[in-house]
PDB file of C-alpha atoms in Angstrom:
ATOM      1  CA  MET A 908      95.433  49.096 107.996  1.00 37.00           C
ATOM      2  CA  PRO A 909      95.029  52.291 105.926  1.00 45.00           C
ATOM      3  CA  HIS A 910      93.601  55.491 107.339  1.00 52.00           C
ATOM      4  CA  ILE A 911      89.889  56.074 106.898  1.00 52.00           C
ATOM      5  CA  ASP A 912      88.180  59.444 106.633  1.00 55.00           C
ATOM      6  CA  PHE A 913      86.293  60.360 109.794  1.00 58.00           C
ATOM      7  CA  ASP A 914      82.557  60.977 109.438  1.00 58.00           C
ATOM      8  CA  PRO A 915      81.413  63.093 112.417  1.00 55.00           C
ATOM      9  CA  SER A 916      77.775  62.166 111.844  1.00 51.00           C
ATOM     10  CA  ARG A 917      78.597  58.628 112.979  1.00 55.00           C
ATOM     11  CA  LEU A 918      79.193  59.948 116.487  1.00 52.00           C
ATOM     12  CA  GLY A 919      76.294  62.381 116.494  1.00 50.00           C
ATOM     13  CA  CYS A 920      78.439  65.456 115.833  1.00 56.00           C
ATOM     14  CA  ASP A 921      77.326  68.430 113.802  1.00 54.00           C
ATOM     15  CA  THR A 922      78.995  68.758 110.412  1.00 52.00           C
ATOM     16  CA  PRO A 923      80.018  72.371 109.694  1.00 56.00           C
ATOM     17  CA  GLU A 924      78.728  74.041 106.578  1.00 54.00           C
ATOM     18  CA  VAL A 925      81.119  73.821 103.617  1.00 49.00           C
ATOM     19  CA  ASN A 926      81.379  76.462 100.912  1.00 51.00           C
ATOM     20  CA  ALA A 927      81.441  74.701  97.550  1.00 48.00           C
ATOM     21  CA  LEU A 928      84.326  76.899  96.391  1.00 55.00           C
ATOM     22  CA  HIS A 929      86.530  76.102  99.388  1.00 60.00           C
ATOM     23  CA  PRO A 930      87.755  72.915 101.059  1.00 73.00           C
ATOM     24  CA  ALA A 931      86.196  71.507 104.190  1.00 91.00           C
ATOM     25  CA  PRO A 932      87.363  73.390 107.289  1.00 95.00           C
ATOM     26  CA  TRP A 933      89.362  70.369 108.449  1.00 96.00           C
ATOM     27  CA  GLU A 934      90.280  66.824 107.489  1.00 96.00           C
ATOM     28  CA  ILE A 935      90.319  64.027 110.058  1.00 96.00           C
ATOM     29  CA  ARG A 936      91.729  60.598 109.303  1.00 96.00           C
ATOM     30  CA  LEU A 937      91.650  57.727 111.772  1.00 95.00           C
ATOM     31  CA  GLY A 938      94.037  54.810 111.859  1.00 94.00           C
ATOM     32  CA  PRO A 939      95.013  51.968 114.191  1.00 93.00           C
ATOM     33  CA  GLY A 940      97.043  53.110 117.170  1.00 94.00           C
ATOM     34  CA  PRO A 941      97.132  55.513 120.127  1.00 96.00           C
ATOM     35  CA  VAL A 942      99.012  58.418 118.481  1.00 97.00           C
ATOM     36  CA  LEU A 943      97.214  61.423 116.992  1.00 98.00           C
ATOM     37  CA  ALA A 944      98.905  64.365 115.255  1.00 98.00           C
ATOM     38  CA  ALA A 945      97.159  67.690 114.678  1.00 98.00           C
ATOM     39  CA  ALA A 946      98.181  70.652 112.494  1.00 97.00           C
ATOM     40  CA  ILE A 947      95.554  73.162 113.545  1.00 97.00           C
ATOM     41  CA  HIS A 948      97.369  76.245 112.221  1.00 96.00           C
ATOM     42  CA  ALA A 949      98.433  74.754 108.873  1.00 96.00           C
ATOM     43  CA  GLY A 950      95.462  76.154 106.952  1.00 96.00           C
ATOM     44  CA  HIS A 951      95.468  79.196 104.674  1.00 95.00           C
ATOM     45  CA  ASP A 952      91.897  79.237 103.334  1.00 95.00           C
ATOM     46  CA  VAL A 953      89.381  81.925 104.360  1.00 95.00           C
ATOM     47  CA  ARG A 954      85.715  82.257 103.502  1.00 95.00           C
ATOM     48  CA  PRO A 955      84.981  84.989 100.910  1.00 94.00           C
ATOM     49  CA  GLU A 956      82.774  86.820 103.398  1.00 94.00           C
ATOM     50  CA  VAL A 957      85.754  86.955 105.782  1.00 95.00           C
ATOM     51  CA  ALA A 958      88.329  87.911 103.142  1.00 95.00           C
ATOM     52  CA  ARG A 959      86.390  90.996 102.047  1.00 95.00           C
ATOM     53  CA  TRP A 960      86.979  92.649 105.452  1.00 95.00           C
ATOM     54  CA  MET A 961      90.608  91.595 105.875  1.00 95.00           C
ATOM     55  CA  ALA A 962      93.533  94.011 105.668  1.00 94.00           C
ATOM     56  CA  LEU A 963      96.244  91.332 105.740  1.00 93.00           C
ATOM     57  CA  THR A 964      97.572  90.216 102.369  1.00 92.00           C
ATOM     58  CA  GLU A 965      97.889  86.506 101.586  1.00 91.00           C
ATOM     59  CA  GLU A 966     101.677  86.792 101.938  1.00 91.00           C
ATOM     60  CA  GLU A 967     101.363  88.410 105.367  1.00 90.00           C
ATOM     61  CA  ARG A 968      98.929  85.753 106.509  1.00 92.00           C
ATOM     62  CA  LEU A 969     101.163  82.956 105.281  1.00 91.00           C
ATOM     63  CA  ARG A 970     104.115  84.242 107.323  1.00 90.00           C
ATOM     64  CA  GLU A 971     102.017  84.167 110.498  1.00 90.00           C
ATOM     65  CA  GLU A 972     100.381  80.794 109.819  1.00 94.00           C
ATOM     66  CA  ASP A 973     102.071  77.405 110.203  1.00 95.00           C
ATOM     67  CA  PRO A 974     102.518  76.252 106.599  1.00 95.00           C
ATOM     68  CA  LEU A 975     103.904  72.773 105.991  1.00 96.00           C
ATOM     69  CA  THR A 976     103.348  71.544 109.542  1.00 97.00           C
ATOM     70  CA  ASP A 977     100.916  69.051 108.020  1.00 97.00           C
ATOM     71  CA  PHE A 978     103.940  67.447 106.305  1.00 97.00           C
ATOM     72  CA  TRP A 979     104.696  65.692 109.605  1.00 97.00           C
ATOM     73  CA  LEU A 980     101.209  64.298 110.240  1.00 98.00           C
ATOM     74  CA  SER A 981     102.174  60.958 108.706  1.00 96.00           C
ATOM     75  CA  VAL A 982     104.264  60.003 111.761  1.00 97.00           C
ATOM     76  CA  ALA A 983     101.053  59.372 113.727  1.00 97.00           C
ATOM     77  CA  ASP A 984      98.312  56.777 113.469  1.00 97.00           C
ATOM     78  CA  SER A 985      95.550  59.364 113.137  1.00 97.00           C
ATOM     79  CA  SER A 986      95.654  62.967 111.995  1.00 97.00           C
ATOM     80  CA  VAL A 987      93.802  66.272 111.981  1.00 98.00           C
ATOM     81  CA  ARG A 988      94.589  68.942 109.415  1.00 98.00           C
ATOM     82  CA  VAL A 989      92.774  72.285 109.661  1.00 97.00           C
ATOM     83  CA  ASN A 990      92.364  74.016 106.297  1.00 96.00           C
ATOM     84  CA  ARG A 991      91.056  77.361 107.522  1.00 96.00           C
ATOM     85  CA  SER A 992      93.459  80.159 108.368  1.00 96.00           C
ATOM     86  CA  ARG A 993      93.952  81.072 111.999  1.00 95.00           C
ATOM     87  CA  PHE A 994      92.919  84.578 110.906  1.00 95.00           C
ATOM     88  CA  GLU A 995      89.428  83.333 110.121  1.00 96.00           C
ATOM     89  CA  VAL A 996      89.195  81.324 113.334  1.00 96.00           C
ATOM     90  CA  ASP A 997      92.014  80.389 115.700  1.00 96.00           C
ATOM     91  CA  LEU A 998      91.376  76.934 117.132  1.00 97.00           C
ATOM     92  CA  ASN A 999      94.258  77.120 119.607  1.00 95.00           C
ATOM     93  CA  VAL A1000      92.619  79.791 121.771  1.00 94.00           C
ATOM     94  CA  SER A1001      89.327  79.981 123.632  1.00 94.00           C
ATOM     95  CA  SER A1002      86.154  80.884 121.768  1.00 95.00           C
ATOM     96  CA  GLU A1003      86.294  84.388 123.261  1.00 93.00           C
ATOM     97  CA  GLN A1004      89.580  85.014 121.404  1.00 93.00           C
ATOM     98  CA  ALA A1005      89.025  82.816 118.362  1.00 95.00           C
ATOM     99  CA  VAL A1006      88.344  85.639 115.895  1.00 95.00           C
ATOM    100  CA  PRO A1007      91.457  87.854 115.978  1.00 91.00           C
ATOM    101  CA  THR A1008      91.282  91.610 116.501  1.00 86.00           C
ATOM    102  CA  ASP A1009      93.739  94.429 115.952  1.00 79.00           C
ATOM    103  CA  ALA A1010      93.927  94.795 119.735  1.00 65.00           C
ATOM    104  CA  ASP A1011      95.014  91.218 120.558  1.00 67.00           C
ATOM    105  CA  GLY A1012      98.678  92.137 121.050  1.00 54.00           C
ATOM    106  CA  SER A1013     100.012  90.570 117.853  1.00 66.00           C
ATOM    107  CA  GLY A1014     100.874  93.943 116.338  1.00 76.00           C
ATOM    108  CA  LEU A1015      99.111  92.982 113.109  1.00 85.00           C
ATOM    109  CA  HIS A1016      96.514  95.107 111.336  1.00 91.00           C
ATOM    110  CA  VAL A1017      94.076  92.305 110.572  1.00 92.00           C
ATOM    111  CA  TRP A1018      90.929  94.106 109.397  1.00 94.00           C
ATOM    112  CA  ASP A1019      90.152  97.051 107.133  1.00 93.00           C
ATOM    113  CA  GLU A1020      86.916  97.180 109.131  1.00 91.00           C
ATOM    114  CA  PRO A1021      85.716  94.799 111.833  1.00 91.00           C
ATOM    115  CA  PRO A1022      83.685  92.024 110.200  1.00 94.00           C
ATOM    116  CA  PRO A1023      79.924  92.111 110.791  1.00 96.00           C
ATOM    117  CA  ARG A1024      78.461  90.100 113.631  1.00 96.00           C
ATOM    118  CA  PRO A1025      76.977  87.343 111.380  1.00 96.00           C
ATOM    119  CA  VAL A1026      80.427  86.738 109.846  1.00 96.00           C
ATOM    120  CA  VAL A1027      82.010  86.491 113.295  1.00 96.00           C
ATOM    121  CA  GLN A1028      79.252  84.179 114.539  1.00 97.00           C
ATOM    122  CA  ALA A1029      79.783  81.820 111.590  1.00 96.00           C
ATOM    123  CA  SER A1030      83.494  81.618 112.467  1.00 96.00           C
ATOM    124  CA  LEU A1031      82.682  80.940 116.105  1.00 97.00           C
ATOM    125  CA  ARG A1032      80.388  78.095 115.066  1.00 97.00           C
ATOM    126  CA  LEU A1033      83.422  76.503 113.397  1.00 96.00           C
ATOM    127  CA  HIS A1034      85.304  76.749 116.689  1.00 97.00           C
ATOM    128  CA  GLU A1035      82.414  75.098 118.524  1.00 97.00           C
ATOM    129  CA  SER A1036      82.086  72.357 115.887  1.00 96.00           C
ATOM    130  CA  PHE A1037      85.809  71.608 115.951  1.00 97.00           C
ATOM    131  CA  TYR A1038      85.868  71.000 119.684  1.00 97.00           C
ATOM    132  CA  GLN A1039      82.666  68.989 119.577  1.00 97.00           C
ATOM    133  CA  ILE A1040      84.146  66.746 116.875  1.00 96.00           C
ATOM    134  CA  MET A1041      87.554  66.484 118.544  1.00 97.00           C
ATOM    135  CA  GLY A1042      85.838  65.542 121.773  1.00 97.00           C
ATOM    136  CA  ALA A1043      84.112  62.658 120.001  1.00 96.00           C
ATOM    137  CA  VAL A1044      87.313  61.608 118.200  1.00 96.00           C
ATOM    138  CA  THR A1045      89.516  61.601 121.294  1.00 97.00           C
ATOM    139  CA  ASP A1046      86.830  59.893 123.386  1.00 96.00           C
ATOM    140  CA  GLN A1047      86.649  57.140 120.772  1.00 95.00           C
ATOM    141  CA  LEU A1048      90.413  56.680 120.554  1.00 96.00           C
ATOM    142  CA  ILE A1049      90.857  56.586 124.324  1.00 95.00           C
ATOM    143  CA  ALA A1050      87.997  54.117 124.678  1.00 95.00           C
ATOM    144  CA  ARG A1051      89.795  51.902 122.158  1.00 94.00           C
ATOM    145  CA  TRP A1052      93.389  52.191 123.447  1.00 94.00           C
ATOM    146  CA  GLY A1053      93.051  53.372 127.024  1.00 93.00           C
ATOM    147  CA  TYR A1054      95.390  56.339 126.467  1.00 94.00           C
ATOM    148  CA  LEU A1055      96.364  58.800 123.756  1.00 96.00           C
ATOM    149  CA  LEU A1056      99.526  60.641 122.738  1.00 97.00           C
ATOM    150  CA  VAL A1057      98.704  63.832 120.846  1.00 98.00           C
ATOM    151  CA  LEU A1058     101.296  65.820 118.893  1.00 98.00           C
ATOM    152  CA  ASP A1059     100.075  69.398 118.504  1.00 97.00           C
ATOM    153  CA  LEU A1060     102.239  70.628 115.608  1.00 97.00           C
ATOM    154  CA  HIS A1061     103.138  74.309 115.200  1.00 95.00           C
ATOM    155  CA  SER A1062     105.887  76.561 113.839  1.00 94.00           C
ATOM    156  CA  PHE A1063     107.358  79.967 114.593  1.00 91.00           C
ATOM    157  CA  SER A1064     109.422  82.568 112.782  1.00 86.00           C
ATOM    158  CA  ASP A1065     113.088  81.832 112.098  1.00 77.00           C
ATOM    159  CA  HIS A1066     113.987  85.484 111.615  1.00 65.00           C
ATOM    160  CA  ARG A1067     112.410  88.822 110.935  1.00 55.00           C
ATOM    161  CA  PRO A1068     113.960  91.660 108.922  1.00 51.00           C
ATOM    162  CA  GLU A1069     113.435  94.127 111.777  1.00 48.00           C
ATOM    163  CA  ALA A1070     115.329  91.961 114.281  1.00 45.00           C
ATOM    164  CA  SER A1071     118.679  93.391 115.398  1.00 42.00           C
ATOM    165  CA  GLY A1072     120.325  89.971 115.716  1.00 43.00           C
ATOM    166  CA  PRO A1073     119.626  86.230 115.802  1.00 48.00           C
ATOM    167  CA  ALA A1074     116.932  85.167 118.241  1.00 58.00           C
ATOM    168  CA  ASP A1075     117.866  82.721 120.991  1.00 76.00           C
ATOM    169  CA  ASP A1076     115.167  80.287 119.971  1.00 84.00           C
ATOM    170  CA  PRO A1077     115.507  76.497 119.916  1.00 92.00           C
ATOM    171  CA  ASP A1078     114.990  74.615 116.664  1.00 94.00           C
ATOM    172  CA  ILE A1079     112.181  72.684 118.349  1.00 95.00           C
ATOM    173  CA  ASP A1080     110.228  74.022 121.296  1.00 95.00           C
ATOM    174  CA  LEU A1081     108.079  71.585 123.274  1.00 96.00           C
ATOM    175  CA  GLY A1082     105.011  73.105 124.906  1.00 94.00           C
ATOM    176  CA  THR A1083     104.359  71.021 128.012  1.00 94.00           C
ATOM    177  CA  THR A1084     102.829  73.426 130.526  1.00 91.00           C
ATOM    178  CA  THR A1085      99.679  71.348 131.222  1.00 92.00           C
ATOM    179  CA  LEU A1086     101.184  67.883 130.778  1.00 92.00           C
ATOM    180  CA  ASP A1087     100.929  65.566 133.826  1.00 93.00           C
ATOM    181  CA  ARG A1088     104.628  65.020 134.538  1.00 93.00           C
ATOM    182  CA  GLU A1089     104.005  62.517 137.293  1.00 93.00           C
ATOM    183  CA  ARG A1090     102.215  60.252 134.833  1.00 93.00           C
ATOM    184  CA  PHE A1091     103.903  61.112 131.539  1.00 95.00           C
ATOM    185  CA  GLY A1092     107.291  62.475 132.616  1.00 94.00           C
ATOM    186  CA  ALA A1093     109.223  59.389 131.490  1.00 95.00           C
ATOM    187  CA  LEU A1094     107.488  59.484 128.104  1.00 96.00           C
ATOM    188  CA  LEU A1095     108.372  63.160 127.692  1.00 96.00           C
ATOM    189  CA  ARG A1096     112.017  62.501 128.567  1.00 96.00           C
ATOM    190  CA  ARG A1097     112.340  59.707 125.996  1.00 96.00           C
ATOM    191  CA  PHE A1098     110.532  61.753 123.373  1.00 97.00           C
ATOM    192  CA  THR A1099     112.839  64.736 123.982  1.00 97.00           C
ATOM    193  CA  GLU A1100     116.029  62.675 124.043  1.00 96.00           C
ATOM    194  CA  SER A1101     115.071  60.977 120.787  1.00 96.00           C
ATOM    195  CA  LEU A1102     114.315  64.310 119.104  1.00 96.00           C
ATOM    196  CA  ARG A1103     117.769  65.566 120.116  1.00 95.00           C
ATOM    197  CA  CYS A1104     119.352  62.725 118.158  1.00 92.00           C
ATOM    198  CA  CYS A1105     117.930  64.227 114.967  1.00 90.00           C
ATOM    199  CA  SER A1106     120.231  66.217 112.675  1.00 93.00           C
ATOM    200  CA  VAL A1107     119.173  68.876 110.218  1.00 93.00           C
ATOM    201  CA  GLN A1108     121.336  70.982 107.936  1.00 90.00           C
ATOM    202  CA  GLY A1109     124.404  69.109 109.172  1.00 91.00           C
ATOM    203  CA  ARG A1110     123.954  69.701 112.908  1.00 93.00           C
ATOM    204  CA  PRO A1111     121.974  68.300 115.848  1.00 93.00           C
ATOM    205  CA  VAL A1112     118.722  70.082 116.563  1.00 94.00           C
ATOM    206  CA  ASN A1113     118.362  72.248 119.652  1.00 95.00           C
ATOM    207  CA  VAL A1114     115.300  71.074 121.619  1.00 96.00           C
ATOM    208  CA  ARG A1115     113.997  72.961 124.659  1.00 94.00           C
ATOM    209  CA  GLU A1116     110.727  73.335 126.530  1.00 93.00           C
ATOM    210  CA  ASN A1117     108.259  76.201 126.877  1.00 90.00           C
ATOM    211  CA  GLN A1118     110.428  78.850 125.230  1.00 85.00           C
ATOM    212  CA  HIS A1119     107.899  80.118 122.699  1.00 72.00           C
ATOM    213  CA  PRO A1120     104.197  81.029 123.039  1.00 63.00           C
ATOM    214  CA  CYS A1121     103.174  78.881 120.030  1.00 53.00           C
ATOM    215  CA  GLY A1122     103.124  75.733 122.163  1.00 53.00           C
ATOM    216  CA  GLY A1123     100.890  74.586 124.983  1.00 67.00           C
ATOM    217  CA  GLY A1124      97.796  76.552 123.918  1.00 89.00           C
ATOM    218  CA  HIS A1125      94.084  76.060 124.359  1.00 94.00           C
ATOM    219  CA  PHE A1126      93.872  72.783 122.444  1.00 96.00           C
ATOM    220  CA  ALA A1127      96.335  71.052 124.782  1.00 96.00           C
ATOM    221  CA  GLU A1128      94.748  72.594 127.870  1.00 95.00           C
ATOM    222  CA  TRP A1129      91.261  71.533 126.759  1.00 97.00           C
ATOM    223  CA  LEU A1130      92.282  67.932 126.072  1.00 97.00           C
ATOM    224  CA  HIS A1131      94.203  67.615 129.329  1.00 96.00           C
ATOM    225  CA  ARG A1132      91.116  68.848 131.217  1.00 96.00           C
ATOM    226  CA  ARG A1133      88.876  66.420 129.336  1.00 96.00           C
ATOM    227  CA  HIS A1134      91.147  63.403 129.842  1.00 96.00           C
ATOM    228  CA  PRO A1135      93.570  64.284 132.669  1.00 93.00           C
ATOM    229  CA  ARG A1136      94.768  60.696 133.173  1.00 92.00           C
ATOM    230  CA  ASN A1137      94.598  59.333 129.646  1.00 95.00           C
ATOM    231  CA  ALA A1138      95.771  62.080 127.265  1.00 96.00           C
ATOM    232  CA  CYS A1139      99.363  63.229 126.879  1.00 96.00           C
ATOM    233  CA  VAL A1140      99.547  66.307 124.638  1.00 97.00           C
ATOM    234  CA  ILE A1141     102.934  67.624 123.527  1.00 97.00           C
ATOM    235  CA  SER A1142     102.867  70.842 121.522  1.00 96.00           C
ATOM    236  CA  VAL A1143     105.779  70.558 119.094  1.00 96.00           C
ATOM    237  CA  GLY A1144     106.814  73.954 117.743  1.00 95.00           C
ATOM    238  CA  TYR A1145     109.353  74.048 114.890  1.00 95.00           C
ATOM    239  CA  LYS A1146     111.401  77.104 114.075  1.00 94.00           C
ATOM    240  CA  LYS A1147     110.925  77.738 110.360  1.00 94.00           C
ATOM    241  CA  ILE A1148     114.376  76.480 109.417  1.00 93.00           C
ATOM    242  CA  PHE A1149     112.554  74.198 106.973  1.00 95.00           C
ATOM    243  CA  MET A1150     111.513  77.059 104.700  1.00 93.00           C
ATOM    244  CA  ASP A1151     112.227  80.592 103.553  1.00 90.00           C
ATOM    245  CA  GLU A1152     109.196  82.224 105.098  1.00 88.00           C
ATOM    246  CA  TRP A1153     109.714  85.495 103.202  1.00 87.00           C
ATOM    247  CA  ALA A1154     109.952  83.841  99.793  1.00 86.00           C
ATOM    248  CA  GLY A1155     107.379  81.178 100.670  1.00 85.00           C
ATOM    249  CA  THR A1156     109.608  78.292  99.537  1.00 91.00           C
ATOM    250  CA  ALA A1157     110.272  74.958 101.261  1.00 94.00           C
ATOM    251  CA  ASP A1158     113.552  73.236 102.136  1.00 94.00           C
ATOM    252  CA  ILE A1159     112.587  69.653 101.299  1.00 96.00           C
ATOM    253  CA  ALA A1160     115.728  68.122 102.823  1.00 96.00           C
ATOM    254  CA  SER A1161     115.072  69.824 106.160  1.00 96.00           C
ATOM    255  CA  LEU A1162     111.393  68.860 106.117  1.00 96.00           C
ATOM    256  CA  ASN A1163     112.330  65.224 105.570  1.00 96.00           C
ATOM    257  CA  ALA A1164     115.036  65.275 108.245  1.00 96.00           C
ATOM    258  CA  LEU A1165     112.668  66.781 110.796  1.00 97.00           C
ATOM    259  CA  ARG A1166     109.968  64.258 109.924  1.00 97.00           C
ATOM    260  CA  ALA A1167     112.427  61.385 110.304  1.00 96.00           C
ATOM    261  CA  GLY A1168     113.489  62.679 113.715  1.00 96.00           C
ATOM    262  CA  LEU A1169     109.882  63.064 114.828  1.00 97.00           C
ATOM    263  CA  ALA A1170     109.088  59.516 113.697  1.00 97.00           C
ATOM    264  CA  VAL A1171     111.948  58.148 115.831  1.00 96.00           C
ATOM    265  CA  ALA A1172     110.723  60.136 118.839  1.00 97.00           C
ATOM    266  CA  VAL A1173     107.151  58.884 118.363  1.00 97.00           C
ATOM    267  CA  ASN A1174     108.334  55.277 118.244  1.00 95.00           C
ATOM    268  CA  ALA A1175     110.247  55.786 121.490  1.00 95.00           C
ATOM    269  CA  ALA A1176     107.177  57.365 123.098  1.00 95.00           C
ATOM    270  CA  ARG A1177     105.005  54.411 122.056  1.00 93.00           C
ATOM    271  CA  GLU A1178     107.067  52.145 124.299  1.00 89.00           C
ATOM    272  CA  GLU A1179     106.528  54.447 127.272  1.00 90.00           C
ATOM    273  CA  LEU A1180     102.787  54.657 126.570  1.00 88.00           C
ATOM    274  CA  LEU A1181     102.478  50.960 127.331  1.00 82.00           C
ATOM    275  CA  LEU A1182     103.741  51.659 130.849  1.00 79.00           C
ATOM    276  CA  CYS A1183     101.139  54.406 131.440  1.00 72.00           C
ATOM    277  CA  ARG A1184      98.075  52.185 131.132  1.00 67.00           C
TER     278      ARG A1184
END
């Protein structure tokens, strides 16, 4: 069965306002099966009224966003792709932190001047709408299948010019800090073992857990609180070995290899899901 576009009005959810010159803030597609993939930091678009206050250039934003993580959404039955930049509204943090500031510890100079309150409030309404809609989506999927595996896809920097040497980062970091290991531990083990069988650039990938702050954020925590027995969220963070983040170019062979490895891991996890009902 092909994917169908999700209409939030069918479940009584508010539909966020869409600027005619910019894409919808997110795209949700539903398909048959208990696996959902989300790329909530893949977006690069910002509203004009946000951009006018921003100090970051497009190139600087792109390096800190998670471009191309939506390339892997096809491994799941259903998908969520966020089109708005995390610098307009970050959907992987609480609403109190959703609009970034220069004082948030990132070291980035985000704003020429702080955006006016109405601009900030409009961004926060997007955050509220996203979680309202995702609540309805995940409720519907769990009601249909009884359980849900969610892949929360992210990426992190491969290297930075100011670094004195290579970072000791894995190729894939699994954020699992709020996952119920008693219930989903066997699924996580099979998923991890299958990922480690993947090769990219002529070598096996290095997969570890909870090494990088990009994984296991607010989205996973929120869904585990909402469905503590029925939702298994794994935040899958990829080191940007699949692109040159300074030139903004993609390594298609690496993207395909990583997608193939993720597809194998998802298929292995599906078998374990049946045992968690």
